[in-house]
mmCIF file of C-alpha atoms and ligand atoms in Angstrom:
data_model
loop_
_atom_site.group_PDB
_atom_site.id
_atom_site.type_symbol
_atom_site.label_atom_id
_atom_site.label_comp_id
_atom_site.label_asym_id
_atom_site.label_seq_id
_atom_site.Cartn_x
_atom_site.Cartn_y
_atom_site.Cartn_z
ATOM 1 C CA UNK A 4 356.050 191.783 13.883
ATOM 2 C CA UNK A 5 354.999 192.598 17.292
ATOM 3 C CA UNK A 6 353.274 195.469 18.048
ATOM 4 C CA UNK A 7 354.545 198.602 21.059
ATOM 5 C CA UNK A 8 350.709 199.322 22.616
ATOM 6 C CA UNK A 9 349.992 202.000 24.781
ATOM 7 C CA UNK A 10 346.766 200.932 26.597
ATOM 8 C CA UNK A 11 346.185 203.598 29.108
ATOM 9 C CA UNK A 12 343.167 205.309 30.665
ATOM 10 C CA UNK A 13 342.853 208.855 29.686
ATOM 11 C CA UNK A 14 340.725 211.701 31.139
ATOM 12 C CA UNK A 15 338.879 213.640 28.315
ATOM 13 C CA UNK A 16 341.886 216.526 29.084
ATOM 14 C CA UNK A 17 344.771 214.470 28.369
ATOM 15 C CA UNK A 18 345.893 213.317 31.789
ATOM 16 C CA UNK A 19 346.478 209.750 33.477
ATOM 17 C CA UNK A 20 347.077 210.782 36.757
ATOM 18 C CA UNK A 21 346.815 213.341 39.311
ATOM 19 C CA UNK A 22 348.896 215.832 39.889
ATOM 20 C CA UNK A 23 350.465 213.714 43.093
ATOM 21 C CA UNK A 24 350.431 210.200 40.824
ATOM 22 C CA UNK A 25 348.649 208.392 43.486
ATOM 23 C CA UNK A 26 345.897 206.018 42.028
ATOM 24 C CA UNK A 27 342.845 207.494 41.524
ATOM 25 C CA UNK A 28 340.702 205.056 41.179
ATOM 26 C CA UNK A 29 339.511 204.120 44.699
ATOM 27 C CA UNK A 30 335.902 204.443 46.211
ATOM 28 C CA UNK A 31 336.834 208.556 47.300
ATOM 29 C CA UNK A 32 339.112 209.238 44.082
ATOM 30 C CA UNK A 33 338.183 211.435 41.305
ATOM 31 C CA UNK A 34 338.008 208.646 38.510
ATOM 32 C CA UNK A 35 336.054 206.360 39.802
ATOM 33 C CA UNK A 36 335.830 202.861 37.295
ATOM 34 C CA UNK A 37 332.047 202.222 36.205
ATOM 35 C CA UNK A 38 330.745 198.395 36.035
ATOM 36 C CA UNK A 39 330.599 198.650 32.019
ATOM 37 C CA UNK A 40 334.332 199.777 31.715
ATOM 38 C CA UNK A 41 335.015 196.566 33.959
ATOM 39 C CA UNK A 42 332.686 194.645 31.904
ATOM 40 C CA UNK A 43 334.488 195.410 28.730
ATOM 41 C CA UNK A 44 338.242 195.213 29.961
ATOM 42 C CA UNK A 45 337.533 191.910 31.656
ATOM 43 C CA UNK A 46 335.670 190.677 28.253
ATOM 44 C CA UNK A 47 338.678 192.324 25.843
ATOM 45 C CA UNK A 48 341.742 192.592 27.529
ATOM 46 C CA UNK A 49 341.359 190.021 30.623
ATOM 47 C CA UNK A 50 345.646 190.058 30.576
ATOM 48 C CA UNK A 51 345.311 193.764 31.806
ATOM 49 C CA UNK A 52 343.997 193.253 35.019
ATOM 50 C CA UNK A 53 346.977 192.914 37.618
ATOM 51 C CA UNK A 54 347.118 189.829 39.257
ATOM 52 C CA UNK A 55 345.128 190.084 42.517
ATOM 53 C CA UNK A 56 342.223 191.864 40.530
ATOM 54 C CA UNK A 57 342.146 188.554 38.358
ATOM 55 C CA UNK A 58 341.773 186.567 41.312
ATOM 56 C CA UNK A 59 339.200 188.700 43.138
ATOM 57 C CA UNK A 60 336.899 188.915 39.875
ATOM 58 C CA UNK A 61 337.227 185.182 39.261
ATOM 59 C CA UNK A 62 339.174 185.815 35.762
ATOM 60 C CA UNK A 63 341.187 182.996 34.279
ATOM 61 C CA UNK A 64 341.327 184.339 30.602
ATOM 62 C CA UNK A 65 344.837 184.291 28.918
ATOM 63 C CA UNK A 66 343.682 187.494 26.950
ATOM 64 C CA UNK A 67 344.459 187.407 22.922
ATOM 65 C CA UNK A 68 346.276 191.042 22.957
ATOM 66 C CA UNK A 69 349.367 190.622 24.857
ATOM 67 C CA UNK A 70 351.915 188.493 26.571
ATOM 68 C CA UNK A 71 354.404 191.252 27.647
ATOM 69 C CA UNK A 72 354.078 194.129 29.545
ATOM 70 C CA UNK A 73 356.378 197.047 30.357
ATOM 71 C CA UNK A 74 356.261 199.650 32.724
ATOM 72 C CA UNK A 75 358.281 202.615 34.171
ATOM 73 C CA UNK A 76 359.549 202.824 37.469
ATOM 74 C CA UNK A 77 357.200 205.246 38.998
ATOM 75 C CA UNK A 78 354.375 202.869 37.708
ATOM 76 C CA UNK A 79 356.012 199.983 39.124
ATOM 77 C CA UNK A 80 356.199 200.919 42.560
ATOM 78 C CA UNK A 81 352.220 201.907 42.689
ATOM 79 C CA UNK A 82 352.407 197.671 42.729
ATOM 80 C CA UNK A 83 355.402 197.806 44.900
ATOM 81 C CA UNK A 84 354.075 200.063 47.403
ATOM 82 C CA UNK A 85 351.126 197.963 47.721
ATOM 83 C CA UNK A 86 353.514 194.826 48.587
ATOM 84 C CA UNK A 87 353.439 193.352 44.560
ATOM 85 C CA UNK A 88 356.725 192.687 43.451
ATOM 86 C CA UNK A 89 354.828 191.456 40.297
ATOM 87 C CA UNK A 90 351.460 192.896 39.938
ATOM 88 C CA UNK A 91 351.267 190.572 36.440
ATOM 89 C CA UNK A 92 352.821 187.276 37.229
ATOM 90 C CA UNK A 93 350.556 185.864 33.840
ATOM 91 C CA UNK A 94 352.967 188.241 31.656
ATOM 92 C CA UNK A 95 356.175 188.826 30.818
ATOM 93 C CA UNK A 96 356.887 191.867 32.470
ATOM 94 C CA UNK A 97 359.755 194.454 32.292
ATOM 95 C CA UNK A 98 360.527 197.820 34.358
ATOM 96 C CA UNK A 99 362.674 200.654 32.638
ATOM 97 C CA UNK A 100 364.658 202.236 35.644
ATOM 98 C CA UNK A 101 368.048 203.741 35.441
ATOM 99 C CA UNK A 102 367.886 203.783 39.581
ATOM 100 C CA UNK A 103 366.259 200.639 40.870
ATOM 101 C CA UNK A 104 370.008 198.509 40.453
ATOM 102 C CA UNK A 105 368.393 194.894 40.932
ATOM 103 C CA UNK A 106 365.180 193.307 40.393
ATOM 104 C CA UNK A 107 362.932 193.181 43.298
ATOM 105 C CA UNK A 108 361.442 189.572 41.789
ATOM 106 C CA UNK A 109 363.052 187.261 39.529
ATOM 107 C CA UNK A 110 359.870 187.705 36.824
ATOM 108 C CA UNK A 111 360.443 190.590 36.445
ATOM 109 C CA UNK A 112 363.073 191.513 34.391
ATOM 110 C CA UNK A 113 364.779 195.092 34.716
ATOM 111 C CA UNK A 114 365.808 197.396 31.552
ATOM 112 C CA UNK A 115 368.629 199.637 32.863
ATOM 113 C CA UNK A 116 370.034 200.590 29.396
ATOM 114 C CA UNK A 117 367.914 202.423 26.707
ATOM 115 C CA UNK A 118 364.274 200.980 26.855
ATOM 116 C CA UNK A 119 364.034 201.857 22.649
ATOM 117 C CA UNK A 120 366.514 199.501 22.190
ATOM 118 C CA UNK A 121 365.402 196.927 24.097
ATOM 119 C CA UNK A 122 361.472 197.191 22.932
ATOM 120 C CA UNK A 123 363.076 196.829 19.472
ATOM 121 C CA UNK A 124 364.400 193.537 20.371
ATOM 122 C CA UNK A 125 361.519 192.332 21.833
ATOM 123 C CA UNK A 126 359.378 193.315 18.487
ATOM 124 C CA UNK A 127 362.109 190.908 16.761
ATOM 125 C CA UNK A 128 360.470 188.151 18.736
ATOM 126 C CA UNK A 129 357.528 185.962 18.182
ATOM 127 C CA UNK A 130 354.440 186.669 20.686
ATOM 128 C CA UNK A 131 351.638 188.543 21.073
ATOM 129 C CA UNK A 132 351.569 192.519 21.546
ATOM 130 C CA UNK A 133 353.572 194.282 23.787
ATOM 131 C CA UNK A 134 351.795 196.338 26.472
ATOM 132 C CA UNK A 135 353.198 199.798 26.762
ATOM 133 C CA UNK A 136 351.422 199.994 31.106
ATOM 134 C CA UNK A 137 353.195 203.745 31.139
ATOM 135 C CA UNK A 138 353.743 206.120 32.732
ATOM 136 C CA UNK A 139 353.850 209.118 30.421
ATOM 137 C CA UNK A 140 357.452 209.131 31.020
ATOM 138 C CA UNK A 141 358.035 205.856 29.546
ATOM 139 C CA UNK A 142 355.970 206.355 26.857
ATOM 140 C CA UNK A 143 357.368 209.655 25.920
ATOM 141 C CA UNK A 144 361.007 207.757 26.032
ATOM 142 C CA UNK A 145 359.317 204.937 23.956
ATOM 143 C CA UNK A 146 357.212 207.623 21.860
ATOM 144 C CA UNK A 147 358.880 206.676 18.092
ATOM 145 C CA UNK A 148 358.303 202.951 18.834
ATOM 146 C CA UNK A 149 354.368 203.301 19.908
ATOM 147 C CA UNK A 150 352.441 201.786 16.939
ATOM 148 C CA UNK A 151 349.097 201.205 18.720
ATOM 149 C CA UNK A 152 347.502 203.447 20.949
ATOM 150 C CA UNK A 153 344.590 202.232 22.954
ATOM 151 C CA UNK A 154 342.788 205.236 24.964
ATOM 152 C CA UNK A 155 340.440 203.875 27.770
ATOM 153 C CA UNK A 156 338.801 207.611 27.733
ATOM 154 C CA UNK A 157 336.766 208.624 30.878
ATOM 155 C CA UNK A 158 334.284 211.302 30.457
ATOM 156 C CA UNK A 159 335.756 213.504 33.374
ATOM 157 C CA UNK A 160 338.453 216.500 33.048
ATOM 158 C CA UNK A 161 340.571 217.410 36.058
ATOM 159 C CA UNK A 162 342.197 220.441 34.756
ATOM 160 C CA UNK A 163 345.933 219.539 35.858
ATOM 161 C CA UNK A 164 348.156 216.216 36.288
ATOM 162 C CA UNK A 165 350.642 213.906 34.708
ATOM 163 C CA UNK A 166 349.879 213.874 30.924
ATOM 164 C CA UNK A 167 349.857 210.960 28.410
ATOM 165 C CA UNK A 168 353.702 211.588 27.416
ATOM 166 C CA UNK A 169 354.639 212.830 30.428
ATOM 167 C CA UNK A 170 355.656 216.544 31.534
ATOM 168 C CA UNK A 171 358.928 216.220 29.977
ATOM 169 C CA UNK A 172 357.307 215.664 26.699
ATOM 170 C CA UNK A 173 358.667 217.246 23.648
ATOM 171 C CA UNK A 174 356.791 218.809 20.502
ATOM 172 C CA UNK A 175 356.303 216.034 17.938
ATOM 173 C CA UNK A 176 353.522 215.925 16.106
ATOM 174 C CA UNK A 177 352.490 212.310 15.003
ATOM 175 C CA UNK A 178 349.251 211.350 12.963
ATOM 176 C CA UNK A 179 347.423 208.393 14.270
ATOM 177 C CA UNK A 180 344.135 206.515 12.355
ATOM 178 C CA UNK A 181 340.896 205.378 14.398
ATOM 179 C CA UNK A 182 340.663 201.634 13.880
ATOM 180 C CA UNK A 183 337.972 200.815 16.149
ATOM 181 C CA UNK A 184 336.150 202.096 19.127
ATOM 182 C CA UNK A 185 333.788 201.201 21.476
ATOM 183 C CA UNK A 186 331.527 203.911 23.345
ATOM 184 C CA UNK A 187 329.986 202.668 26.625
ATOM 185 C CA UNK A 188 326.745 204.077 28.046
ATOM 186 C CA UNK A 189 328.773 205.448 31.100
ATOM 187 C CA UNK A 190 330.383 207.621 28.757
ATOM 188 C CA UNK A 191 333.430 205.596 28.721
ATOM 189 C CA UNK A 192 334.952 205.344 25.677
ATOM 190 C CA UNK A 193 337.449 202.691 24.267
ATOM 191 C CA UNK A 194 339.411 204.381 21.503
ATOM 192 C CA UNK A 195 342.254 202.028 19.315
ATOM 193 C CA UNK A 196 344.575 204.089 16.468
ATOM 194 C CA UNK A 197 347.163 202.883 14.631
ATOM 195 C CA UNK A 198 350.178 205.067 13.790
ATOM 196 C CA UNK A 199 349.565 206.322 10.435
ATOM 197 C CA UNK A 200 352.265 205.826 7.863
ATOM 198 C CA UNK A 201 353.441 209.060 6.033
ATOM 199 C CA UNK A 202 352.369 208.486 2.201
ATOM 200 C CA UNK A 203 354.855 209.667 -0.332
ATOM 201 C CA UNK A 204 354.301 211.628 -3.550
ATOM 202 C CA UNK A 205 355.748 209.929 -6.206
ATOM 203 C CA UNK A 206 356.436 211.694 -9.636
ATOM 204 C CA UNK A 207 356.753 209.285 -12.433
ATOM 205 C CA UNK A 208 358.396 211.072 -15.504
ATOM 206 C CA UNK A 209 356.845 210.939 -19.010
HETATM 207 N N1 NAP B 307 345.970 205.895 33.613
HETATM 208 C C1 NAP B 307 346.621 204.771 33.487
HETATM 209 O O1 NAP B 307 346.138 203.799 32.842
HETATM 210 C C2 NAP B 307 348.002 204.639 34.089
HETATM 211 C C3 NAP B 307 348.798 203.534 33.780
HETATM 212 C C4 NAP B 307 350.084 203.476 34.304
HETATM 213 C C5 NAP B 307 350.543 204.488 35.121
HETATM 214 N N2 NAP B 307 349.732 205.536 35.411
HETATM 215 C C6 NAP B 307 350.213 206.617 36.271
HETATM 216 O O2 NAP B 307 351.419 207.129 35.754
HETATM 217 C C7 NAP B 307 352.142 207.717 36.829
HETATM 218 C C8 NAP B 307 353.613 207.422 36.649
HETATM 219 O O3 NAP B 307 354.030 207.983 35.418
HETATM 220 P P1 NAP B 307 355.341 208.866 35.339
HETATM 221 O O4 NAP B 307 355.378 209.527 34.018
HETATM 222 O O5 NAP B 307 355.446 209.696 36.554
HETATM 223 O O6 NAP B 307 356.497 207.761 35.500
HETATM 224 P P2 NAP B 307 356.807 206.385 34.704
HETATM 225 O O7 NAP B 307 356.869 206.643 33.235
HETATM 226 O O8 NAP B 307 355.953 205.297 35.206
HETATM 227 O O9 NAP B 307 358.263 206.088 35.267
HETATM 228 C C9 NAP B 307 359.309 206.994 35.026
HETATM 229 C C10 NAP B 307 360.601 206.306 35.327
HETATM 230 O O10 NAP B 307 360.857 205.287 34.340
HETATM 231 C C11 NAP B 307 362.244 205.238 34.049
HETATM 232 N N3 NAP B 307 362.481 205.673 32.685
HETATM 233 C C12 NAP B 307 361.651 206.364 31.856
HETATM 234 N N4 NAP B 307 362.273 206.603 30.668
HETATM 235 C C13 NAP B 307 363.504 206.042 30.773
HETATM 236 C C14 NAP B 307 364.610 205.951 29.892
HETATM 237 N N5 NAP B 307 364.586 206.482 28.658
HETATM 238 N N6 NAP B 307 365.712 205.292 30.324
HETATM 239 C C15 NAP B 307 365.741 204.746 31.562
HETATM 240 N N7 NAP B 307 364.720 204.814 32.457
HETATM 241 C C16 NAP B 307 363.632 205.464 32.045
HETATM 242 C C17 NAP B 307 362.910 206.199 35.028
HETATM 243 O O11 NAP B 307 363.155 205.462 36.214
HETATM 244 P P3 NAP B 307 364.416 205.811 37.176
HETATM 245 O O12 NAP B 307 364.145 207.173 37.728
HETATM 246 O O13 NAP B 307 364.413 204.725 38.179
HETATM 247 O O14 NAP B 307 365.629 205.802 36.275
HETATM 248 C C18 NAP B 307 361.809 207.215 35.262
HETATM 249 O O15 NAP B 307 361.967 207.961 36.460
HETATM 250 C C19 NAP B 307 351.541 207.164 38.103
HETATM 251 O O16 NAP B 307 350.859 208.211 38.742
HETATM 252 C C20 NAP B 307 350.545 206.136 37.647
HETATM 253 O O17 NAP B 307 349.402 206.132 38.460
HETATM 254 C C21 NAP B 307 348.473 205.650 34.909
#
C-alpha cells in the first residue's frame, strides 16, 4: 500500500517556519539552503522541487519516491502568492481547505471534506508515495495516517515559530524507528523513520 510521507525541513528546535510563516529560505532569511542539501534533494527526491526550481536547476528526473503531493492551504498560497497556481505540475497534487470553495487550477484538485478520509483513499490506490508538503496543521489533521517521516534537519534553532504539527497540536505520543539517514558536512541532516508498530505480549497457556 501507499505510503502518507511527511518530508519537511526541520530546524534542530522543532519548527518549519517562522513565527510570521513567510519563507525563510531567501538570500537575507534565517535558514538559508547550503549547496550539499541541494545536492542531495536534487539527487534523492528530484519530484520535491516545485516546478520553476526544476526548470531553473536543469532537473528532468521523475523522482522514485512520490507521484502525489498534498498540501494545506496556508502552504498553498506561499505558491499562490508568488503567481503558481500549481507549484508541482509533475505531481498529482491536492490542497485541504475548508475555505478556498473552488480550485484555482484544474490540476489541482481541492479536498474540502475530511483530508483523513480522503488520504485513506488515495493509499487504496496504486502509485508511488504520497507526499505529506505540510504545514504542521495538515499534518497534525493527518497525524494517525503519517507512516513515514522524512526530517530534512538544519543545524540552526530559532527559539519560536510554527512547529512540525502545528500550534494546535495535541498530546500524542507516537514511537517512530530510524531507517536511514544521511548527515551532510553542512550539518544538514536527512533523517527517514518509519512509524513503529506497537508489539503485543502474547501469553500462550500451558
Ligand atoms: N519547512 C518546510 O519544509 C515547510 C513545508 C511546507 C510548509 N511550510 C510552512 O508551513 C507554514 C504553513 O503551515 P500552517 O500549519 O500554518 O498551515 P497549513 O497546514 O499549510 O494549512 C492549514 C490550512 O489547511 C486546511 N486544513 C488543515 N487541516 C484541515 C482539516 N482537517 N480539514 C480541512 N482543512 C484543513 C485549513 O484551510 P482553510 O482554513 O482554508 O480551511 C487550514 O487553515 C508556512 O509558513 C510554510 O512556509 C514549511
Amino acid at each position: 500500500m501507499r505510503k502518507l510521507v511527511y518530508f519537511i525541513a526541520a530546524t534542530l528546535d522543532g519548527f518549519i517556519a517562522g513565527p510570521d510563516g513567510s519563507d525563510p529560505s531567501g538570500p537575507d532569511g534565517f535558514w538559508p539552503i547550503p549547496e550539499d542539501y541541494l545536492e542531495h534533494l536534487i539527487a534523492e527526491y528530484p519530484e520535491t522541487l516545485p516546478g520553476p526550481a526544476r526548470a531553473a536547476l536543469g532537473v528532468t528526473a521523475e523522482g522514485t519516491r512520490f507521484d502525489t503531493v498534498v498540501e494545506g492551504r496556508r502552504s498553498y498560497e506561499i505558491g499562490l502568492d508568488a503567481g503558481l497556481t500549481d507549484a508541482y505540475p509533475h505531481l498529482r497534487h491536492l490542497v485541504v481547505s475548508r475555505t478556498l470553495g473552488e480550485s484555482p487550477d484544474p490540476a489541482v484538485e481541492l479536498v474540502a471534506g475530511d483530508p483523513v478520509a480522503r488520504v485513506r483513499e488515495l493509499k487504496q490506490e496504486d502509485g508511488k508515495d504520497i507526499w505529506l508538503v505540510g504545514g504542521g496543521e495538515l499534518a497534525a489533521s493527518l497525524y494517525g495516517e503519517i507512516d513515514t517521516l522524512i526530517l530534512k534537519l538544519s543545524p540552526t534553532t530559532i527559539g519560536a515559530g510554527i512547529p512540525l504539527f502545528g500550534r494546535k497540536a495535541v498530546f500524542e505520543p507516537a514511537a517512530w524507528t530510524l531507517t536511514d539517514h544521511t548527515v551532510l558536512a553542512s550539518g544538514t541532516a536527512y533523517l527517514t523513520y518509519e512509524r513503529a508498530t506497537a508489539t503485543v505480549a502474547v501469553t500462550v497457556a500451558d
